[in-house]
Structures are given as structure tokens and as C-alpha cells.
XYZ file of N, CA and C in Angstrom:
636
model
N 133.541 6.599 149.162
C 134.855 6.947 148.756
C 134.941 8.383 147.942
N 133.944 8.458 147.099
C 133.748 9.703 146.384
C 133.702 10.966 147.199
N 132.756 10.858 148.196
C 132.531 11.802 149.135
C 133.836 12.188 149.908
N 134.564 11.110 150.346
C 135.802 11.389 151.097
C 136.809 12.041 150.250
N 136.771 11.669 148.981
C 137.864 12.240 148.126
C 137.547 13.834 147.918
N 136.123 14.189 147.779
C 135.895 15.685 147.796
C 136.385 16.293 148.892
N 136.007 15.683 150.079
C 136.394 16.384 151.320
C 137.979 16.503 151.601
N 138.635 15.558 151.046
C 140.179 15.443 151.079
C 140.630 16.656 150.404
N 140.231 16.848 149.065
C 140.617 17.889 148.243
C 140.306 19.386 148.884
N 139.240 19.399 149.493
C 138.811 20.680 150.308
C 139.708 20.822 151.388
N 140.010 19.808 152.175
C 140.893 19.977 153.302
C 142.412 20.468 152.856
N 142.788 19.763 151.765
C 144.184 20.072 151.229
C 144.241 21.562 150.717
N 143.146 22.048 150.313
C 143.052 23.607 149.929
C 142.927 24.558 151.093
N 142.824 23.969 152.236
C 142.719 24.915 153.448
C 144.027 25.541 153.839
N 143.997 26.470 154.699
C 145.193 27.061 155.210
C 145.545 26.517 156.600
N 144.726 25.678 157.091
C 145.012 24.999 158.384
C 145.683 23.754 158.143
N 146.874 23.612 158.919
C 147.777 22.472 158.634
C 147.273 21.134 159.075
N 146.464 21.250 160.097
C 145.770 20.003 160.677
C 144.826 19.398 159.730
N 144.109 20.349 158.918
C 143.173 19.840 157.874
C 143.920 19.271 156.841
N 144.986 20.021 156.547
C 145.836 19.451 155.406
C 146.317 18.131 155.619
N 146.737 17.854 156.885
C 147.168 16.457 157.340
C 146.083 15.511 157.145
N 144.833 15.926 157.625
C 143.607 14.987 157.493
C 143.362 14.694 156.038
N 143.529 15.736 155.072
C 143.440 15.593 153.577
C 144.365 14.455 153.233
N 145.678 14.582 153.531
C 146.699 13.654 153.142
C 146.505 12.350 153.508
N 146.025 12.141 154.867
C 145.783 10.834 155.295
C 144.542 10.267 154.628
N 143.483 10.976 154.172
C 142.361 10.423 153.403
C 142.798 10.078 152.064
N 143.611 10.707 151.393
C 144.147 10.409 150.105
C 144.871 9.039 150.103
N 145.713 8.989 151.263
C 146.460 7.710 151.332
C 145.639 6.470 151.768
N 144.552 6.722 152.564
C 143.691 5.648 152.748
C 142.965 5.206 151.501
N 142.520 6.294 150.773
C 141.783 5.940 149.622
C 142.649 5.122 148.509
N 143.879 5.473 148.467
C 144.904 4.802 147.548
C 144.973 3.340 147.865
N 144.980 3.101 149.276
C 145.054 1.728 149.699
C 143.752 0.938 149.384
N 142.630 1.571 149.775
C 141.470 0.697 149.753
C 140.399 1.011 148.604
N 140.502 2.098 147.918
C 139.677 2.616 146.755
C 140.475 3.261 145.754
N 141.563 2.669 145.177
C 142.540 3.479 144.307
C 141.747 3.859 143.015
N 140.752 3.073 142.566
C 140.148 3.386 141.257
C 139.379 4.790 141.439
N 138.932 5.113 142.651
C 138.169 6.339 142.791
C 139.117 7.543 142.537
N 140.437 7.406 142.638
C 141.445 8.580 142.407
C 141.630 8.791 140.947
N 141.435 7.743 140.148
C 141.989 7.850 138.679
C 141.148 8.991 137.961
N 139.947 9.244 138.252
C 139.160 10.237 137.483
C 139.691 11.580 137.762
N 140.476 11.886 138.930
C 140.841 13.180 139.323
C 142.357 13.089 139.648
N 143.012 12.145 139.022
C 144.369 11.904 139.444
C 145.427 13.203 139.334
N 145.243 13.992 138.259
C 146.113 15.169 138.064
C 145.793 16.147 139.120
N 144.619 16.309 139.463
C 144.220 17.251 140.637
C 144.822 16.884 141.902
N 144.654 15.522 142.122
C 145.149 14.888 143.412
C 146.791 15.018 143.515
N 147.254 14.591 142.358
C 148.784 14.612 142.409
C 149.292 16.019 142.641
N 148.730 17.045 142.007
C 149.320 18.386 142.121
C 148.953 18.777 143.544
N 147.713 18.573 144.161
C 147.448 19.031 145.480
C 148.443 18.372 146.510
N 148.753 17.049 146.409
C 149.631 16.385 147.283
C 151.083 16.853 147.101
N 151.529 17.032 145.737
C 152.846 17.443 145.643
C 153.199 18.814 146.052
N 152.105 19.652 146.104
C 152.242 21.159 146.505
C 152.673 20.976 148.000
N 152.061 20.084 148.820
C 152.354 20.028 150.274
C 153.632 19.402 150.605
N 154.462 18.898 149.695
C 155.651 18.426 149.950
C 156.735 19.432 150.342
N 156.387 20.627 149.772
C 157.457 21.782 150.145
C 156.882 22.619 151.342
N 155.815 22.032 152.027
C 155.261 22.778 153.171
C 156.324 23.040 154.214
N 156.255 24.263 154.838
C 157.194 24.569 155.843
C 157.048 24.013 157.106
N 155.877 23.413 157.216
C 155.574 22.504 158.441
C 156.051 20.995 158.162
N 157.139 20.523 158.705
C 157.719 19.286 158.441
C 156.796 18.073 158.438
N 155.782 18.183 159.428
C 154.969 17.167 159.659
C 154.023 16.940 158.315
N 153.615 18.016 157.779
C 152.681 18.122 156.591
C 153.572 17.602 155.422
N 154.844 17.964 155.234
C 155.720 17.703 154.210
C 155.934 16.273 154.244
N 156.295 15.740 155.380
C 156.457 14.196 155.534
C 155.325 13.392 155.016
N 154.096 13.922 155.541
C 152.805 13.216 155.169
C 152.611 13.232 153.604
N 152.887 14.362 153.061
C 152.735 14.415 151.576
C 153.784 13.507 150.790
N 154.889 13.442 151.339
C 156.032 12.477 150.672
C 155.471 11.051 150.681
N 154.967 10.730 151.965
C 154.553 9.335 152.189
C 153.269 9.010 151.372
N 152.435 9.968 151.318
C 151.203 9.845 150.433
C 151.448 9.579 148.908
N 152.471 10.358 148.457
C 152.972 10.161 147.154
C 153.425 8.762 146.812
N 154.169 8.259 147.878
C 154.734 6.908 147.863
C 153.529 5.896 147.697
N 152.468 6.193 148.485
C 151.324 5.148 148.467
C 150.628 5.362 147.032
N 150.570 6.501 146.447
C 149.980 6.659 145.123
C 150.839 5.845 144.042
N 152.316 6.024 144.179
C 152.965 5.141 143.187
C 152.800 3.624 143.325
N 152.779 3.283 144.650
C 152.545 1.890 145.001
C 151.350 1.279 144.490
N 150.247 1.921 144.509
C 148.885 1.340 144.317
C 148.516 1.618 142.849
N 148.827 2.874 142.276
C 148.397 3.268 140.965
C 149.357 2.931 139.960
N 150.733 2.726 140.263
C 151.709 2.143 139.383
C 151.649 3.142 138.142
N 151.645 2.403 136.945
C 151.941 3.111 135.649
C 150.760 4.280 135.393
N 149.740 4.234 136.099
C 148.743 5.319 135.956
C 149.376 6.609 136.505
N 150.458 6.606 137.168
C 151.135 7.844 137.825
C 152.286 8.220 136.777
N 152.385 7.579 135.669
C 153.520 8.022 134.703
C 153.538 9.340 134.270
N 152.381 9.943 134.189
C 152.216 11.435 133.703
C 152.632 12.401 134.836
N 152.778 11.895 136.021
C 153.008 12.802 137.210
C 154.471 12.792 137.541
N 155.253 11.750 136.886
C 156.649 11.488 137.313
C 157.598 12.706 137.328
N 157.633 13.316 136.150
C 158.608 14.541 136.028
C 158.407 15.543 137.057
N 157.281 15.973 137.452
C 157.012 16.976 138.404
C 157.289 16.532 139.753
N 156.946 15.245 140.096
C 157.092 14.779 141.421
C 158.619 14.500 141.716
N 159.330 14.056 140.757
C 160.784 13.776 140.922
C 161.501 15.058 141.225
N 161.235 16.115 140.573
C 161.720 17.506 140.627
C 161.608 17.939 142.134
N 160.384 17.820 142.622
C 159.992 18.242 143.935
C 160.678 17.530 145.052
N 160.648 16.173 144.822
C 161.240 15.301 145.831
C 162.708 15.409 145.908
N 163.493 15.439 144.838
C 164.964 15.796 144.913
C 165.304 17.240 145.535
N 164.332 18.149 145.331
C 164.545 19.433 145.900
C 164.684 19.278 147.540
N 163.763 18.219 148.122
C 163.759 18.042 149.524
C 164.954 17.158 150.086
N 165.668 16.675 149.091
C 166.917 15.878 149.500
C 167.995 16.801 149.986
N 168.056 18.116 149.689
C 169.219 18.883 150.061
C 168.912 19.991 150.965
N 167.666 20.403 151.036
C 167.261 21.497 151.986
C 166.362 21.244 153.099
N 166.410 19.957 153.613
C 165.417 19.498 154.668
C 165.981 18.788 155.757
N 165.230 18.546 156.745
C 165.791 17.756 157.934
C 166.071 16.210 157.439
N 166.847 15.636 158.167
C 167.248 14.230 157.613
C 166.015 13.294 157.461
N 164.966 13.370 158.269
C 163.924 12.408 158.176
C 163.110 12.601 156.886
N 162.965 13.902 156.466
C 162.340 14.314 155.203
C 163.263 13.889 153.969
N 164.515 14.051 154.076
C 165.449 13.448 153.028
C 165.337 12.009 152.918
N 165.128 11.350 153.939
C 165.133 9.818 153.861
C 163.782 9.337 153.379
N 162.661 10.141 153.788
C 161.327 9.806 153.154
C 161.280 10.044 151.676
N 161.856 11.239 151.199
C 161.917 11.506 149.774
C 162.630 10.476 149.097
N 163.780 10.058 149.474
C 164.456 9.046 148.793
C 163.758 7.748 148.757
N 163.031 7.418 149.813
C 162.220 6.239 149.918
C 161.072 6.181 148.917
N 160.363 7.429 148.810
C 159.270 7.446 147.924
C 159.936 7.443 146.353
N 161.006 7.992 146.258
C 161.701 7.872 144.824
C 161.977 6.449 144.559
N 162.419 5.685 145.570
C 162.637 4.202 145.259
C 161.382 3.425 144.928
N 160.221 3.820 145.617
C 158.967 3.156 145.395
C 158.539 3.519 143.855
N 158.737 4.738 143.576
C 158.350 5.224 142.148
C 159.193 4.453 141.182
N 160.437 4.368 141.267
C 161.358 3.522 140.309
C 160.791 2.062 140.069
N 160.247 1.515 141.312
C 159.908 0.176 141.199
C 158.459 0.056 140.520
N 157.810 1.094 140.431
C 156.274 1.039 140.021
C 155.918 1.612 138.587
N 156.534 2.709 138.417
C 156.121 3.339 137.024
C 156.927 2.901 135.986
N 156.673 3.206 134.684
C 157.314 2.777 133.535
C 158.763 3.172 133.666
N 159.707 2.206 133.549
C 161.224 2.516 133.809
C 161.701 3.597 132.999
N 161.368 3.771 131.728
C 161.847 4.740 130.971
C 161.496 6.149 131.325
N 160.244 6.333 131.928
C 159.780 7.582 132.432
C 160.537 8.088 133.611
N 160.820 7.068 134.591
C 161.625 7.330 135.821
C 163.007 7.767 135.494
N 163.499 6.917 134.427
C 164.960 7.178 133.976
C 165.074 8.642 133.408
N 164.218 8.994 132.600
C 164.225 10.344 131.883
C 164.145 11.485 132.923
N 163.289 11.277 133.909
C 163.053 12.314 134.955
C 164.335 12.536 135.776
N 164.900 11.285 136.275
C 166.116 11.280 137.089
C 167.282 11.939 136.250
N 167.350 11.620 134.936
C 168.498 12.167 134.236
C 168.262 13.666 134.177
N 167.014 14.169 133.789
C 166.797 15.553 133.551
C 166.920 16.464 134.895
N 166.380 15.918 136.029
C 166.278 16.669 137.081
C 167.313 16.316 138.240
N 168.037 15.287 138.185
C 168.855 14.929 139.268
C 170.409 14.751 139.112
N 170.817 13.917 138.243
C 172.223 13.531 138.143
C 173.071 14.622 137.696
N 172.511 15.801 137.187
C 173.371 16.773 136.859
C 173.168 18.097 137.698
N 172.507 17.862 138.731
C 172.215 18.963 139.696
C 173.611 19.408 140.337
N 173.468 20.712 140.831
C 174.724 21.336 141.349
C 175.025 20.855 142.763
N 173.895 20.383 143.438
C 174.003 19.938 144.806
C 174.493 18.466 144.970
N 175.441 18.250 145.686
C 176.004 16.876 145.821
C 175.160 15.791 146.331
N 174.273 16.112 147.219
C 173.316 15.044 147.801
C 172.204 14.830 146.855
N 171.786 15.747 145.957
C 170.826 15.485 144.937
C 171.360 14.404 143.794
N 172.736 14.802 143.500
C 173.427 13.856 142.499
C 173.520 12.413 142.961
N 173.785 12.320 144.310
C 173.947 11.111 144.943
C 172.627 10.308 144.876
N 171.566 10.961 145.448
C 170.315 10.340 145.550
C 169.706 9.828 144.056
N 169.926 10.922 143.122
C 169.400 10.569 141.713
C 170.240 9.362 140.992
N 171.504 9.431 141.387
C 172.425 8.399 140.818
C 171.979 6.996 141.341
N 171.817 6.887 142.639
C 171.326 5.575 143.372
C 169.985 5.090 142.488
N 169.044 5.891 142.444
C 167.806 5.538 141.828
C 167.947 5.312 140.283
N 168.806 5.956 139.730
C 168.915 5.873 138.205
C 169.651 4.541 137.924
N 170.529 4.179 138.789
C 171.185 2.781 138.677
C 170.192 1.659 138.729
N 169.322 1.750 139.699
C 168.228 0.843 139.879
C 167.375 0.690 138.585
N 166.969 1.876 137.970
C 166.247 1.804 136.754
C 167.013 1.190 135.628
N 168.155 1.592 135.516
C 169.102 0.953 134.455
C 169.162 -0.446 134.485
N 169.437 -1.051 135.786
C 169.509 -2.595 136.040
C 168.118 -3.265 135.585
N 166.973 -2.549 135.944
C 165.700 -2.920 135.621
C 165.631 -3.069 133.992
N 166.038 -2.024 133.226
C 165.882 -2.006 131.854
C 166.809 -3.043 131.168
N 168.063 -2.978 131.661
C 169.035 -3.920 131.164
C 169.802 -3.304 130.084
N 171.295 -3.516 129.882
C 171.989 -2.892 128.889
C 171.612 -3.090 127.360
N 170.927 -4.257 126.979
C 170.617 -4.451 125.534
C 169.498 -3.482 125.296
N 168.516 -3.413 126.212
C 167.404 -2.426 125.846
C 167.834 -0.951 125.786
N 168.739 -0.696 126.772
C 169.246 0.756 126.782
C 170.051 1.092 125.627
N 170.583 0.142 125.005
C 171.592 0.396 123.833
C 170.663 0.596 122.585
N 169.391 0.241 122.735
C 168.440 0.311 121.533
C 168.092 1.690 121.116
N 168.226 2.717 121.948
C 168.128 4.066 121.587
C 169.383 4.852 121.511
N 169.950 5.153 120.403
C 171.164 5.728 120.143
C 171.507 6.977 121.023
N 170.516 7.988 120.942
C 170.770 9.146 121.600
C 170.692 9.098 123.168
N 169.831 8.257 123.639
C 169.780 7.966 125.195
C 171.071 7.243 125.432
N 171.523 6.335 124.696
C 172.661 5.511 125.053
C 173.848 6.482 125.054
N 174.072 7.219 124.278
C 175.166 8.218 124.213
C 175.290 9.085 125.515
N 173.950 9.651 125.835
C 173.712 10.412 127.060
C 174.113 9.682 128.283
N 173.719 8.459 128.296
C 173.913 7.618 129.518
C 175.334 7.307 129.654
N 176.177 7.179 128.596
C 177.601 6.892 128.718
C 178.204 8.090 129.424
N 177.900 9.304 128.825
C 178.441 10.536 129.329
C 178.206 10.788 130.763
N 176.892 10.520 131.085
C 176.516 10.702 132.537
C 177.202 9.800 133.524
N 177.294 8.564 133.056
C 177.966 7.556 134.009
C 179.356 7.863 134.110
N 180.110 8.313 133.147
C 181.598 8.735 133.098
C 181.584 10.042 134.085
N 180.757 10.896 133.988
C 180.652 12.065 134.830
C 180.344 11.712 136.384
N 179.548 10.800 136.596
C 179.157 10.424 137.930
C 180.325 9.650 138.517
N 180.978 8.919 137.618
C 182.183 8.058 138.211
C 183.344 8.979 138.637
N 183.259 10.199 138.370
C 184.295 11.143 138.717
C 183.725 12.197 139.676
N 182.624 12.013 140.229
C 182.061 12.834 141.180
C 182.891 13.024 142.425
N 182.513 14.198 143.078
C 183.342 14.475 144.385
C 182.911 13.636 145.525
N 181.688 13.055 145.411
C 181.195 12.313 146.438
C 181.383 10.828 146.289
N 181.981 10.099 147.221
C 182.355 8.744 146.989
C 181.265 7.797 146.618
N 180.037 8.037 147.247
C 178.732 7.138 146.931
C 178.413 7.230 145.525
N 178.315 8.583 145.150
C 178.036 8.816 143.684
C 178.907 8.299 142.699
N 180.194 8.418 143.071
C 181.323 7.750 142.188
C 181.022 6.251 142.061
N 180.684 5.753 143.263
C 180.380 4.301 143.262
C 179.277 3.856 142.310
N 178.093 4.636 142.467
C 177.004 4.397 141.489
C 177.320 4.589 140.079
N 178.199 5.615 139.716
C 178.713 5.914 138.381
C 179.582 4.568 137.807
N 180.308 4.097 138.752
C 181.147 2.976 138.306
C 180.276 1.799 138.041
N 179.237 1.491 138.912
C 178.279 0.487 138.709
C 177.706 0.546 137.319
N 177.416 1.892 137.076
C 176.645 1.957 135.763
C 177.604 1.640 134.640
N 178.784 2.205 134.623
C 179.765 1.838 133.644
C 180.021 0.286 133.517
N 180.127 -0.281 134.688
C 180.328 -1.731 134.658
C 179.232 -2.440 133.960
N 178.037 -2.148 134.267
C 176.861 -2.712 133.638
C 176.935 -2.503 132.089
N 177.042 -1.184 131.777
C 177.107 -0.794 130.292
C 178.195 -1.450 129.453
N 179.281 -1.522 130.042
C 180.406 -2.115 129.316
C 180.313 -3.555 129.020
N 179.344 -4.259 129.550
C 178.956 -5.655 129.224
C 178.374 -5.740 127.760
N 177.989 -4.560 127.285
C 177.456 -4.533 125.872
C 178.407 -3.960 124.829
N 178.541 -4.519 123.721
C 179.568 -4.107 122.805
C 179.316 -2.742 122.187
N 178.030 -2.356 122.084
C 177.692 -0.973 121.565
C 178.195 0.062 122.568
N 177.999 -0.132 123.746
C 178.454 0.883 124.762
C 179.930 1.038 124.881
N 180.706 -0.068 124.621
C 182.110 0.004 124.566
C 182.575 0.864 123.519
N 181.851 0.801 122.327
C 182.245 1.595 121.126
C 181.833 2.999 121.451
N 180.648 3.192 122.057
C 180.169 4.547 122.482
C 181.328 5.355 123.413
N 181.700 4.522 124.254
C 182.622 4.979 125.289
C 183.931 5.640 124.595
N 184.446 4.988 123.668
C 185.572 5.447 122.825
C 185.180 6.608 122.040
N 183.987 6.643 121.383
C 183.595 7.679 120.518
C 183.185 9.015 121.152
N 182.415 8.851 122.289
C 181.927 10.123 122.867
C 182.520 10.652 124.163
N 183.527 10.021 124.534
C 184.215 10.391 125.762
C 185.626 10.899 125.497
N 186.077 11.957 126.019
C 187.406 12.530 125.782
C 188.421 11.561 126.352
N 189.624 11.612 125.701
C 190.765 10.581 126.076
C 191.203 10.962 127.502
N 191.047 12.047 128.008
C 191.334 12.503 129.319
C 190.506 11.823 130.212
N 189.135 11.815 130.071
C 188.259 11.131 130.917
C 188.343 9.674 130.851
N 188.703 9.130 129.680
C 188.957 7.599 129.475
C 190.086 7.231 130.435
């Protein structure tokens, strides 16, 4: 496994797209069968794989996205430190890529949300996605943010005042989005938050009368 990892990193640094694909497949196989081997060089591996997500060759891009999904699935919270960077790159692929790449990026974000520390995923989605200027990015980020919020629960979310206030504002903004799916996710967030007394108070305090 150690030898295969070294070879995989070498292949990923190559200019040959077929070698890059071979490297990505090797990382994916190692994640499935020898995940502990990846931990000692996880930062380097994550950077090398994430870099290929934006490859102009869609086959390589798709392989990199799927490989990231496998890393999240097998390494779980060990991937926490990589979340911010990966979310930013995956969301970028949601609006300027072919449909099958968009779908793969959203699926990998879904795997990430289920496996990393929920607060890390939530922060990354709030920072990189739900306020993005592109409608498809907002929709995708809102969908996964709702999942994270449901995992954490309104009571726990209410425990951090600054974040609670930010969440209320974001949910109100998403509930008024131009895309119907994004509005739906925003309404679902509001519905969930309003079950908690603190969020009801926050809504009246921090949201304008017009928006209310």
C-alpha cells in the first residue's frame, strides 16, 4: 500500500491525463482497502485530488470528484481539515460543468455532509455556497445545509448566539430566492428553526419588518 501511494502521487503530478486517472483510481482503492495508509499524508493527497476536480478533461474531473467522495466515506472526521477547500471547489463545479459533473459534485457534497463533523460542513456551506451569486450554487448549498441543520437539531444550533443569528438571516434570504427549490429549502430551514423559542425571538429581532 505504501508503495502504491507513492506511485499514485507521482502519477497525479504527471501531465499525462491517463496517468492522472490511474493515480486517482489508486487513491480510491487505497481509501477502500487501506485507508490508514492515507492518514500520514492526507493533506498532500487531498490537495492533489482536489486539484484534479477542475481538470479540463471531464473524465479526470469526474474521477477526482468520486475519489473525494470515497475519502469522505472512509476517513470521515479525519477529513475535517480539508472540508473548506473541497466544498469551495465542488460548488464551483456545480455551475460551470456538464450535468454529470454537477451531479457527481452534489453527490460528493452529500457524502461529506453525512461523514464529517456537522459544524465543519455547515460553516463551509454557509461561507462558500448559500450566498453565492450563481443560482445553482445557492440551490445545491441550501440543499446540503438543510441536511446538516437537521442532523444538528434546532436546540444545539440555538446554543451559539452568533451562528444562530446568521442562520436565521440566511434562511430568510433563501426563502426569498429566485429559484423555487432554493426557496423550498429556505422554508424548510425556517420551519425547523421556528420550533425553538430562541429562534422565534431572533427572527423578530434580526429580520426587517418587510422581510417578516
